Each structure stands twice: as structure tokens, then as C-alpha cells.
Amino acid sequence: MKGSEGEEPVEGSTAALLKRNTKAVANPLAGGDDGPVRLLVPDKTFQKKGDALIVSYDDLDLIKVLNLKVPEPNVMELLPDWLKKLNGEKVQIRGFMYPTFQEEGLERFVFCRDTGACCFGPNPVIYYLIDVHMQEGKTTHYIQNRPFDVTGTLRIKPGIIPETGLVYELYHLEDAVVRER
């Protein structure tokens, strides 16, 4: 919640955190091409399909949501409330399977936005990748270069390399089911 036009944001609000953290961004790549980190999508609602919320990679794209190019360890403080509320929710998302070394019996895989350089190149954008863990006792096969849906419980938990402080992962899907068409 923020104050009226021209007023300072209410302390403890997402807007206040964004304002404070925008000044403290140490990583020159952290802000997008259009300047510092700032909230671009203040509110969002989701349609339901069965018992799952329909989410897209655009909803998870921190450049589009926060103008945030490279997440830092404090990324959870920067997320808008609507995105934080997805943590622990059952969601359905469409994407592509990152190439694996295994054809059958996959208990987990990396799900990605597309097959372009953002995901399949040498330095994939971490918020275009989701670490997927299949439902207990279920597996899937490798699905090459074809979009499909995955339903599961979304967890938003940054993985941080202790030595460098770099965030290497952010999104996870647990108890997942692959929905091929």
C-alpha cells in the first residue's frame, strides 16, 4: 500500500521496500534496461482451471514485474504481494522441457519459458526456469521442443551460492503432473 500521489510509501509496504532496495542495489545489472528496480505490475489476478491457477512465464518474469534483471539474495523482499501469494498455490503453466540426458523415467526436470537463448543458451535467465519435481511415484519422458502444461505446487525459494551471493534458482514446482495435449 502506498501513500497519495507525491507522498512517501507506507513503511513496510511493497512500495517502501522497492524504494529502499532500489537505492541499495549493488549489482549494476540488477535493474532492467529502463533504469532501477521498480514495481511495474502492482496487482494481478489469475483464472482457475479446475483447482489450479493459470500462470504464465510473463507472470514470473521479474523484468516485466519489477524491472529486475539479475535477482539478488533479497529478491523475496522485492516481490509484489500478488506474486508472493502464489507461493504454495497449485498452478498450471505452459513451457518447454530443458534437454535432459535421460529419455524415460524422469522424476524431475527443468521447465523453461521457450527454446531460445534465454533458456537453452550458456547463461539462462533464472526466472525463465522452473525446477520441477514429479508427484511421488510418477515419472515422465523427455518431451523435445514441444510446449506442454505442468500442474503442481509452486514454491518461490531463491537458491543462493554462499561464496558469491548469486541467486541461481528461484521457482520450483512440487508434486507435479505433466499434461500433454
mmCIF file of C-alpha atoms in Angstrom:
data_model
loop_
_atom_site.group_PDB
_atom_site.id
_atom_site.type_symbol
_atom_site.label_atom_id
_atom_site.label_comp_id
_atom_site.label_asym_id
_atom_site.label_seq_id
_atom_site.Cartn_x
_atom_site.Cartn_y
_atom_site.Cartn_z
ATOM 1 C CA MET A 1 0.000 0.000 0.000
ATOM 2 C CA LYS A 2 1.380 3.419 -0.807
ATOM 3 C CA GLY A 3 0.506 6.932 0.148
ATOM 4 C CA SER A 4 -1.195 9.503 -2.062
ATOM 5 C CA GLU A 5 0.466 10.910 -5.154
ATOM 6 C CA GLY A 6 3.737 12.591 -4.182
ATOM 7 C CA GLU A 7 3.768 11.134 -0.650
ATOM 8 C CA GLU A 8 6.251 8.610 0.654
ATOM 9 C CA PRO A 9 5.070 4.967 0.561
ATOM 10 C CA VAL A 10 3.744 3.453 3.787
ATOM 11 C CA GLU A 11 6.585 1.810 5.775
ATOM 12 C CA GLY A 12 6.524 -1.982 5.470
ATOM 13 C CA SER A 13 4.652 -1.920 2.155
ATOM 14 C CA THR A 14 5.998 -3.438 -1.043
ATOM 15 C CA ALA A 15 6.386 0.073 -2.428
ATOM 16 C CA ALA A 16 8.537 1.090 0.570
ATOM 17 C CA LEU A 17 10.716 -1.986 0.200
ATOM 18 C CA LEU A 18 11.143 -1.319 -3.502
ATOM 19 C CA LYS A 19 12.056 2.280 -2.881
ATOM 20 C CA ARG A 20 14.575 1.398 -0.159
ATOM 21 C CA ASN A 21 16.107 -1.503 -2.093
ATOM 22 C CA THR A 22 16.276 0.407 -5.364
ATOM 23 C CA LYS A 23 18.725 2.783 -3.706
ATOM 24 C CA ALA A 24 20.741 -0.127 -2.307
ATOM 25 C CA VAL A 25 21.116 -2.217 -5.462
ATOM 26 C CA ALA A 26 24.809 -3.024 -5.647
ATOM 27 C CA ASN A 27 24.669 -5.103 -8.803
ATOM 28 C CA PRO A 28 24.745 -2.814 -11.870
ATOM 29 C CA LEU A 29 22.879 -5.481 -13.854
ATOM 30 C CA ALA A 30 20.087 -5.749 -11.294
ATOM 31 C CA GLY A 31 17.918 -3.073 -12.891
ATOM 32 C CA GLY A 32 16.490 -3.653 -16.343
ATOM 33 C CA ASP A 33 17.281 -1.642 -19.441
ATOM 34 C CA ASP A 34 14.886 1.089 -18.323
ATOM 35 C CA GLY A 35 16.629 2.027 -15.088
ATOM 36 C CA PRO A 36 16.367 0.903 -11.475
ATOM 37 C CA VAL A 37 14.254 -1.822 -9.932
ATOM 38 C CA ARG A 38 10.639 -0.678 -9.591
ATOM 39 C CA LEU A 39 7.221 -2.274 -9.362
ATOM 40 C CA LEU A 40 5.672 -2.477 -12.842
ATOM 41 C CA VAL A 41 2.750 -4.834 -12.079
ATOM 42 C CA PRO A 42 1.220 -3.737 -8.746
ATOM 43 C CA ASP A 43 -1.705 -6.153 -8.834
ATOM 44 C CA LYS A 44 -2.623 -9.331 -10.685
ATOM 45 C CA THR A 45 -5.430 -11.876 -10.564
ATOM 46 C CA PHE A 46 -5.440 -15.378 -12.027
ATOM 47 C CA GLN A 47 -8.033 -17.554 -13.732
ATOM 48 C CA LYS A 48 -8.575 -21.075 -12.424
ATOM 49 C CA LYS A 49 -8.667 -24.303 -14.397
ATOM 50 C CA GLY A 50 -10.011 -26.994 -12.108
ATOM 51 C CA ASP A 51 -8.183 -26.482 -8.827
ATOM 52 C CA ALA A 52 -5.102 -24.807 -10.353
ATOM 53 C CA LEU A 53 -4.373 -21.141 -11.010
ATOM 54 C CA ILE A 54 -3.312 -20.488 -14.617
ATOM 55 C CA VAL A 55 0.092 -18.783 -14.508
ATOM 56 C CA SER A 56 2.330 -17.768 -17.408
ATOM 57 C CA TYR A 57 6.040 -17.116 -17.602
ATOM 58 C CA ASP A 58 5.175 -13.435 -18.058
ATOM 59 C CA ASP A 59 3.745 -13.530 -14.516
ATOM 60 C CA LEU A 60 7.080 -14.857 -13.217
ATOM 61 C CA ASP A 61 9.270 -12.607 -15.394
ATOM 62 C CA LEU A 62 10.998 -10.244 -12.972
ATOM 63 C CA ILE A 63 11.958 -7.826 -15.744
ATOM 64 C CA LYS A 64 8.271 -7.383 -16.616
ATOM 65 C CA VAL A 65 7.103 -7.378 -12.979
ATOM 66 C CA LEU A 66 9.911 -5.404 -11.259
ATOM 67 C CA ASN A 67 12.336 -4.233 -13.942
ATOM 68 C CA LEU A 68 14.734 -6.648 -12.208
ATOM 69 C CA LYS A 69 17.282 -8.253 -14.493
ATOM 70 C CA VAL A 70 19.527 -10.126 -12.037
ATOM 71 C CA PRO A 71 17.890 -11.204 -8.756
ATOM 72 C CA GLU A 72 19.883 -10.589 -5.584
ATOM 73 C CA PRO A 73 19.622 -12.531 -2.304
ATOM 74 C CA ASN A 74 16.907 -10.136 -1.029
ATOM 75 C CA VAL A 75 14.673 -10.892 -4.031
ATOM 76 C CA MET A 76 11.818 -12.165 -1.820
ATOM 77 C CA GLU A 77 11.547 -8.719 -0.201
ATOM 78 C CA LEU A 78 11.099 -7.139 -3.616
ATOM 79 C CA LEU A 79 8.325 -9.378 -4.942
ATOM 80 C CA PRO A 80 4.839 -7.853 -5.084
ATOM 81 C CA ASP A 81 2.253 -9.354 -2.735
ATOM 82 C CA TRP A 82 0.310 -10.999 -5.583
ATOM 83 C CA LEU A 83 3.424 -12.947 -6.622
ATOM 84 C CA LYS A 84 4.322 -13.895 -3.040
ATOM 85 C CA LYS A 85 0.779 -15.238 -2.605
ATOM 86 C CA LEU A 86 1.413 -17.756 -5.410
ATOM 87 C CA ASN A 87 3.968 -19.451 -3.146
ATOM 88 C CA GLY A 88 2.368 -22.723 -2.035
ATOM 89 C CA GLU A 89 -0.521 -22.494 -4.527
ATOM 90 C CA LYS A 90 -1.392 -25.133 -7.088
ATOM 91 C CA VAL A 91 -0.643 -23.652 -10.515
ATOM 92 C CA GLN A 92 -0.627 -24.681 -14.156
ATOM 93 C CA ILE A 93 1.986 -23.266 -16.505
ATOM 94 C CA ARG A 94 2.921 -23.921 -20.144
ATOM 95 C CA GLY A 95 6.510 -24.227 -21.287
ATOM 96 C CA PHE A 96 9.239 -26.487 -22.647
ATOM 97 C CA MET A 97 11.424 -29.180 -21.136
ATOM 98 C CA TYR A 98 15.098 -28.339 -20.873
ATOM 99 C CA PRO A 99 17.166 -31.043 -22.609
ATOM 100 C CA THR A 100 17.993 -33.976 -20.337
ATOM 101 C CA PHE A 101 20.413 -36.879 -20.561
ATOM 102 C CA GLN A 102 17.572 -39.309 -19.919
ATOM 103 C CA GLU A 103 14.647 -40.191 -22.204
ATOM 104 C CA GLU A 104 12.338 -42.078 -19.804
ATOM 105 C CA GLY A 105 11.617 -42.255 -16.098
ATOM 106 C CA LEU A 106 12.222 -38.588 -15.281
ATOM 107 C CA GLU A 107 11.317 -37.821 -11.660
ATOM 108 C CA ARG A 108 12.416 -34.211 -12.085
ATOM 109 C CA PHE A 109 13.349 -31.841 -14.891
ATOM 110 C CA VAL A 110 13.903 -28.179 -15.659
ATOM 111 C CA PHE A 111 10.927 -26.448 -17.268
ATOM 112 C CA CYS A 112 11.599 -23.306 -19.297
ATOM 113 C CA ARG A 113 9.860 -20.436 -20.999
ATOM 114 C CA ASP A 114 10.985 -21.246 -24.536
ATOM 115 C CA THR A 115 13.733 -22.915 -26.530
ATOM 116 C CA GLY A 116 15.588 -19.689 -27.339
ATOM 117 C CA ALA A 117 18.852 -18.337 -25.994
ATOM 118 C CA CYS A 118 17.168 -17.180 -22.763
ATOM 119 C CA CYS A 119 16.842 -20.757 -21.580
ATOM 120 C CA PHE A 120 18.959 -23.068 -23.728
ATOM 121 C CA GLY A 121 21.970 -20.751 -24.019
ATOM 122 C CA PRO A 122 25.059 -20.652 -21.777
ATOM 123 C CA ASN A 123 23.634 -18.314 -19.091
ATOM 124 C CA PRO A 124 19.888 -18.908 -18.842
ATOM 125 C CA VAL A 125 17.714 -16.312 -17.129
ATOM 126 C CA ILE A 126 16.828 -17.946 -13.799
ATOM 127 C CA TYR A 127 13.226 -16.747 -13.656
ATOM 128 C CA TYR A 128 12.592 -18.389 -17.032
ATOM 129 C CA LEU A 129 13.440 -21.761 -15.443
ATOM 130 C CA ILE A 130 11.407 -23.862 -13.007
ATOM 131 C CA ASP A 131 12.797 -26.877 -11.148
ATOM 132 C CA VAL A 132 10.011 -29.488 -11.480
ATOM 133 C CA HIS A 133 9.627 -32.487 -9.145
ATOM 134 C CA MET A 134 7.022 -35.018 -10.236
ATOM 135 C CA GLN A 135 4.333 -36.444 -7.965
ATOM 136 C CA GLU A 136 5.545 -39.237 -5.686
ATOM 137 C CA GLY A 137 5.760 -42.460 -7.696
ATOM 138 C CA LYS A 138 5.158 -40.706 -11.055
ATOM 139 C CA THR A 139 7.624 -40.093 -13.860
ATOM 140 C CA THR A 140 7.548 -38.547 -17.307
ATOM 141 C CA HIS A 141 9.509 -38.898 -20.531
ATOM 142 C CA TYR A 142 11.589 -36.281 -22.302
ATOM 143 C CA ILE A 143 9.410 -34.012 -24.455
ATOM 144 C CA GLN A 144 11.574 -32.378 -27.103
ATOM 145 C CA ASN A 145 10.878 -28.883 -28.476
ATOM 146 C CA ARG A 146 7.123 -29.012 -27.890
ATOM 147 C CA PRO A 147 5.182 -26.876 -25.408
ATOM 148 C CA PHE A 148 3.122 -28.623 -22.747
ATOM 149 C CA ASP A 149 1.446 -27.844 -19.429
ATOM 150 C CA VAL A 150 2.639 -28.790 -15.964
ATOM 151 C CA THR A 151 0.459 -28.572 -12.856
ATOM 152 C CA GLY A 152 1.961 -28.571 -9.370
ATOM 153 C CA THR A 153 2.541 -26.627 -6.179
ATOM 154 C CA LEU A 154 4.615 -23.512 -6.839
ATOM 155 C CA ARG A 155 7.397 -22.735 -4.390
ATOM 156 C CA ILE A 156 9.285 -19.467 -4.619
ATOM 157 C CA LYS A 157 12.593 -20.012 -2.874
ATOM 158 C CA PRO A 158 15.849 -18.497 -4.055
ATOM 159 C CA GLY A 159 18.870 -20.760 -4.189
ATOM 160 C CA ILE A 160 21.937 -18.695 -3.318
ATOM 161 C CA ILE A 161 25.588 -19.588 -3.892
ATOM 162 C CA PRO A 162 27.142 -18.812 -0.472
ATOM 163 C CA GLU A 163 30.579 -17.877 -1.816
ATOM 164 C CA THR A 164 29.294 -15.341 -4.330
ATOM 165 C CA GLY A 165 25.803 -14.393 -3.140
ATOM 166 C CA LEU A 166 24.479 -15.080 -6.648
ATOM 167 C CA VAL A 167 20.925 -16.359 -6.962
ATOM 168 C CA TYR A 168 20.955 -19.437 -9.207
ATOM 169 C CA GLU A 169 17.320 -20.574 -8.921
ATOM 170 C CA LEU A 170 14.019 -19.126 -7.792
ATOM 171 C CA TYR A 171 10.970 -21.139 -8.855
ATOM 172 C CA HIS A 172 10.091 -24.771 -8.083
ATOM 173 C CA LEU A 173 7.065 -26.952 -8.855
ATOM 174 C CA GLU A 174 6.438 -29.797 -6.427
ATOM 175 C CA ASP A 175 4.014 -32.702 -6.690
ATOM 176 C CA ALA A 176 3.877 -32.003 -10.432
ATOM 177 C CA VAL A 177 1.894 -33.670 -13.197
ATOM 178 C CA VAL A 178 2.716 -33.298 -16.908
ATOM 179 C CA ARG A 179 -0.318 -32.556 -19.078
ATOM 180 C CA GLU A 180 0.425 -33.376 -22.715
ATOM 181 C CA ARG A 181 -2.087 -32.483 -25.415
#
